[in-house]
């Protein structure tokens, strides 16, 4: 590996979690790329935060849950996402701009 400039760490599996948030903001949320174990923990946290809201049209989502429940899910999902960015993002100290964008 050293002869071609690679390290074992560079070959380790990496994971980015992608969570649909199109109902709320019209786009997906992407978590930072991290190692496999940490990535799986992040995936579990985001899945738990999103709860039982599944992909579908806004009308389909409104059939599943009341608007107040969807708002609560969004607040929980956003809080979890921002915490993950603070813990693992490239600039772990300031997520204010990302929060304002969302």
PDB file of C-alpha atoms in Angstrom:
ATOM      1  CA  UNK A   1       0.000   0.000   0.000  1.00  0.00           C
ATOM      2  CA  UNK A   2       2.735   2.421   0.903  1.00  0.00           C
ATOM      3  CA  UNK A   3       4.396   1.949  -2.472  1.00  0.00           C
ATOM      4  CA  UNK A   4       1.350   3.447  -4.215  1.00  0.00           C
ATOM      5  CA  UNK A   5       0.698   6.117  -1.586  1.00  0.00           C
ATOM      6  CA  UNK A   6      -2.300   4.497   0.078  1.00  0.00           C
ATOM      7  CA  UNK A   7      -2.998   3.817   3.701  1.00  0.00           C
ATOM      8  CA  UNK A   8      -5.261   1.243   5.278  1.00  0.00           C
ATOM      9  CA  UNK A   9      -7.469   4.068   6.568  1.00  0.00           C
ATOM     10  CA  UNK A  10      -7.954   5.387   3.018  1.00  0.00           C
ATOM     11  CA  UNK A  11      -9.346   2.005   1.969  1.00  0.00           C
ATOM     12  CA  UNK A  12     -11.720   1.641   4.922  1.00  0.00           C
ATOM     13  CA  UNK A  13     -15.438   1.750   4.071  1.00  0.00           C
ATOM     14  CA  UNK A  14     -17.059   5.155   4.391  1.00  0.00           C
ATOM     15  CA  UNK A  15     -20.753   5.946   4.759  1.00  0.00           C
ATOM     16  CA  UNK A  16     -22.941   8.982   4.127  1.00  0.00           C
ATOM     17  CA  UNK A  17     -26.564   8.846   5.227  1.00  0.00           C
ATOM     18  CA  UNK A  18     -29.122  10.419   2.899  1.00  0.00           C
ATOM     19  CA  UNK A  19     -32.523  11.235   4.377  1.00  0.00           C
ATOM     20  CA  UNK A  20     -35.430  12.552   2.367  1.00  0.00           C
ATOM     21  CA  UNK A  21     -36.732  15.833   3.744  1.00  0.00           C
ATOM     22  CA  UNK A  22     -38.522  16.905   0.575  1.00  0.00           C
ATOM     23  CA  UNK A  23     -41.870  17.242   2.345  1.00  0.00           C
ATOM     24  CA  UNK A  24     -40.391  19.958   4.551  1.00  0.00           C
ATOM     25  CA  UNK A  25     -37.599  21.609   2.538  1.00  0.00           C
ATOM     26  CA  UNK A  26     -37.761  20.138  -0.958  1.00  0.00           C
ATOM     27  CA  UNK A  27     -34.441  18.312  -0.744  1.00  0.00           C
ATOM     28  CA  UNK A  28     -32.495  15.561   0.966  1.00  0.00           C
ATOM     29  CA  UNK A  29     -30.264  15.852   4.001  1.00  0.00           C
ATOM     30  CA  UNK A  30     -26.733  14.450   3.634  1.00  0.00           C
ATOM     31  CA  UNK A  31     -24.698  13.585   6.698  1.00  0.00           C
ATOM     32  CA  UNK A  32     -20.903  13.864   6.688  1.00  0.00           C
ATOM     33  CA  UNK A  33     -18.937  10.921   5.312  1.00  0.00           C
ATOM     34  CA  UNK A  34     -17.584   8.882   8.205  1.00  0.00           C
ATOM     35  CA  UNK A  35     -16.286   5.401   8.916  1.00  0.00           C
ATOM     36  CA  UNK A  36     -18.637   2.454   8.693  1.00  0.00           C
ATOM     37  CA  UNK A  37     -19.326   1.986  12.424  1.00  0.00           C
ATOM     38  CA  UNK A  38     -19.978   5.688  13.028  1.00  0.00           C
ATOM     39  CA  UNK A  39     -21.975   5.866   9.800  1.00  0.00           C
ATOM     40  CA  UNK A  40     -24.277   3.090  10.937  1.00  0.00           C
ATOM     41  CA  UNK A  41     -24.822   4.856  14.258  1.00  0.00           C
ATOM     42  CA  UNK A  42     -25.683   8.066  12.408  1.00  0.00           C
ATOM     43  CA  UNK A  43     -28.066   6.173  10.101  1.00  0.00           C
ATOM     44  CA  UNK A  44     -29.855   4.720  13.132  1.00  0.00           C
ATOM     45  CA  UNK A  45     -30.151   8.137  14.766  1.00  0.00           C
ATOM     46  CA  UNK A  46     -31.560   9.741  11.613  1.00  0.00           C
ATOM     47  CA  UNK A  47     -33.953   6.844  11.049  1.00  0.00           C
ATOM     48  CA  UNK A  48     -35.206   7.100  14.609  1.00  0.00           C
ATOM     49  CA  UNK A  49     -35.616  10.883  14.294  1.00  0.00           C
ATOM     50  CA  UNK A  50     -37.570  10.574  11.041  1.00  0.00           C
ATOM     51  CA  UNK A  51     -39.771   7.929  12.575  1.00  0.00           C
ATOM     52  CA  UNK A  52     -42.565   6.457  10.534  1.00  0.00           C
ATOM     53  CA  UNK A  53     -42.638   9.192   7.901  1.00  0.00           C
ATOM     54  CA  UNK A  54     -42.057   7.425   4.608  1.00  0.00           C
ATOM     55  CA  UNK A  55     -41.383   8.708   1.141  1.00  0.00           C
ATOM     56  CA  UNK A  56     -44.343   9.779  -0.878  1.00  0.00           C
ATOM     57  CA  UNK A  57     -46.262  12.775  -2.051  1.00  0.00           C
ATOM     58  CA  UNK A  58     -47.261  15.444   0.476  1.00  0.00           C
ATOM     59  CA  UNK A  59     -50.829  14.171   0.235  1.00  0.00           C
ATOM     60  CA  UNK A  60     -49.719  10.611   1.018  1.00  0.00           C
ATOM     61  CA  UNK A  61     -47.781  11.863   4.040  1.00  0.00           C
ATOM     62  CA  UNK A  62     -50.802  13.799   5.263  1.00  0.00           C
ATOM     63  CA  UNK A  63     -52.801  10.580   5.105  1.00  0.00           C
ATOM     64  CA  UNK A  64     -50.243   8.961   7.413  1.00  0.00           C
ATOM     65  CA  UNK A  65     -49.911  11.745   9.968  1.00  0.00           C
ATOM     66  CA  UNK A  66     -51.525  15.006  11.038  1.00  0.00           C
ATOM     67  CA  UNK A  67     -49.725  18.249  10.046  1.00  0.00           C
ATOM     68  CA  UNK A  68     -48.807  18.850  13.702  1.00  0.00           C
ATOM     69  CA  UNK A  69     -47.176  15.417  13.885  1.00  0.00           C
ATOM     70  CA  UNK A  70     -45.218  16.111  10.685  1.00  0.00           C
ATOM     71  CA  UNK A  71     -44.026  19.424  12.139  1.00  0.00           C
ATOM     72  CA  UNK A  72     -42.877  17.628  15.283  1.00  0.00           C
ATOM     73  CA  UNK A  73     -41.023  15.052  13.190  1.00  0.00           C
ATOM     74  CA  UNK A  74     -39.310  17.865  11.249  1.00  0.00           C
ATOM     75  CA  UNK A  75     -38.155  19.569  14.455  1.00  0.00           C
ATOM     76  CA  UNK A  76     -36.782  16.262  15.752  1.00  0.00           C
ATOM     77  CA  UNK A  77     -35.120  15.413  12.435  1.00  0.00           C
ATOM     78  CA  UNK A  78     -33.557  18.872  12.122  1.00  0.00           C
ATOM     79  CA  UNK A  79     -32.261  18.791  15.696  1.00  0.00           C
ATOM     80  CA  UNK A  80     -30.715  15.350  15.163  1.00  0.00           C
ATOM     81  CA  UNK A  81     -29.194  16.438  11.848  1.00  0.00           C
ATOM     82  CA  UNK A  82     -27.677  19.594  13.345  1.00  0.00           C
ATOM     83  CA  UNK A  83     -26.233  17.600  16.260  1.00  0.00           C
ATOM     84  CA  UNK A  84     -24.642  15.154  13.812  1.00  0.00           C
ATOM     85  CA  UNK A  85     -23.159  18.042  11.819  1.00  0.00           C
ATOM     86  CA  UNK A  86     -21.718  19.510  15.007  1.00  0.00           C
ATOM     87  CA  UNK A  87     -20.230  16.166  15.974  1.00  0.00           C
ATOM     88  CA  UNK A  88     -18.918  15.027  12.586  1.00  0.00           C
ATOM     89  CA  UNK A  89     -19.096  17.890  10.093  1.00  0.00           C
ATOM     90  CA  UNK A  90     -16.111  19.579   8.464  1.00  0.00           C
ATOM     91  CA  UNK A  91     -16.634  22.675  10.642  1.00  0.00           C
ATOM     92  CA  UNK A  92     -17.833  21.103  13.863  1.00  0.00           C
ATOM     93  CA  UNK A  93     -18.149  24.387  15.723  1.00  0.00           C
ATOM     94  CA  UNK A  94     -20.576  26.453  13.621  1.00  0.00           C
ATOM     95  CA  UNK A  95     -23.740  25.025  12.084  1.00  0.00           C
ATOM     96  CA  UNK A  96     -25.694  28.280  12.266  1.00  0.00           C
ATOM     97  CA  UNK A  97     -25.566  28.902   8.516  1.00  0.00           C
ATOM     98  CA  UNK A  98     -26.869  25.422   7.738  1.00  0.00           C
ATOM     99  CA  UNK A  99     -29.677  25.780  10.279  1.00  0.00           C
ATOM    100  CA  UNK A 100     -30.653  29.148   8.788  1.00  0.00           C
ATOM    101  CA  UNK A 101     -30.636  27.639   5.286  1.00  0.00           C
ATOM    102  CA  UNK A 102     -33.015  24.872   6.379  1.00  0.00           C
TER     103      UNK A 102
END
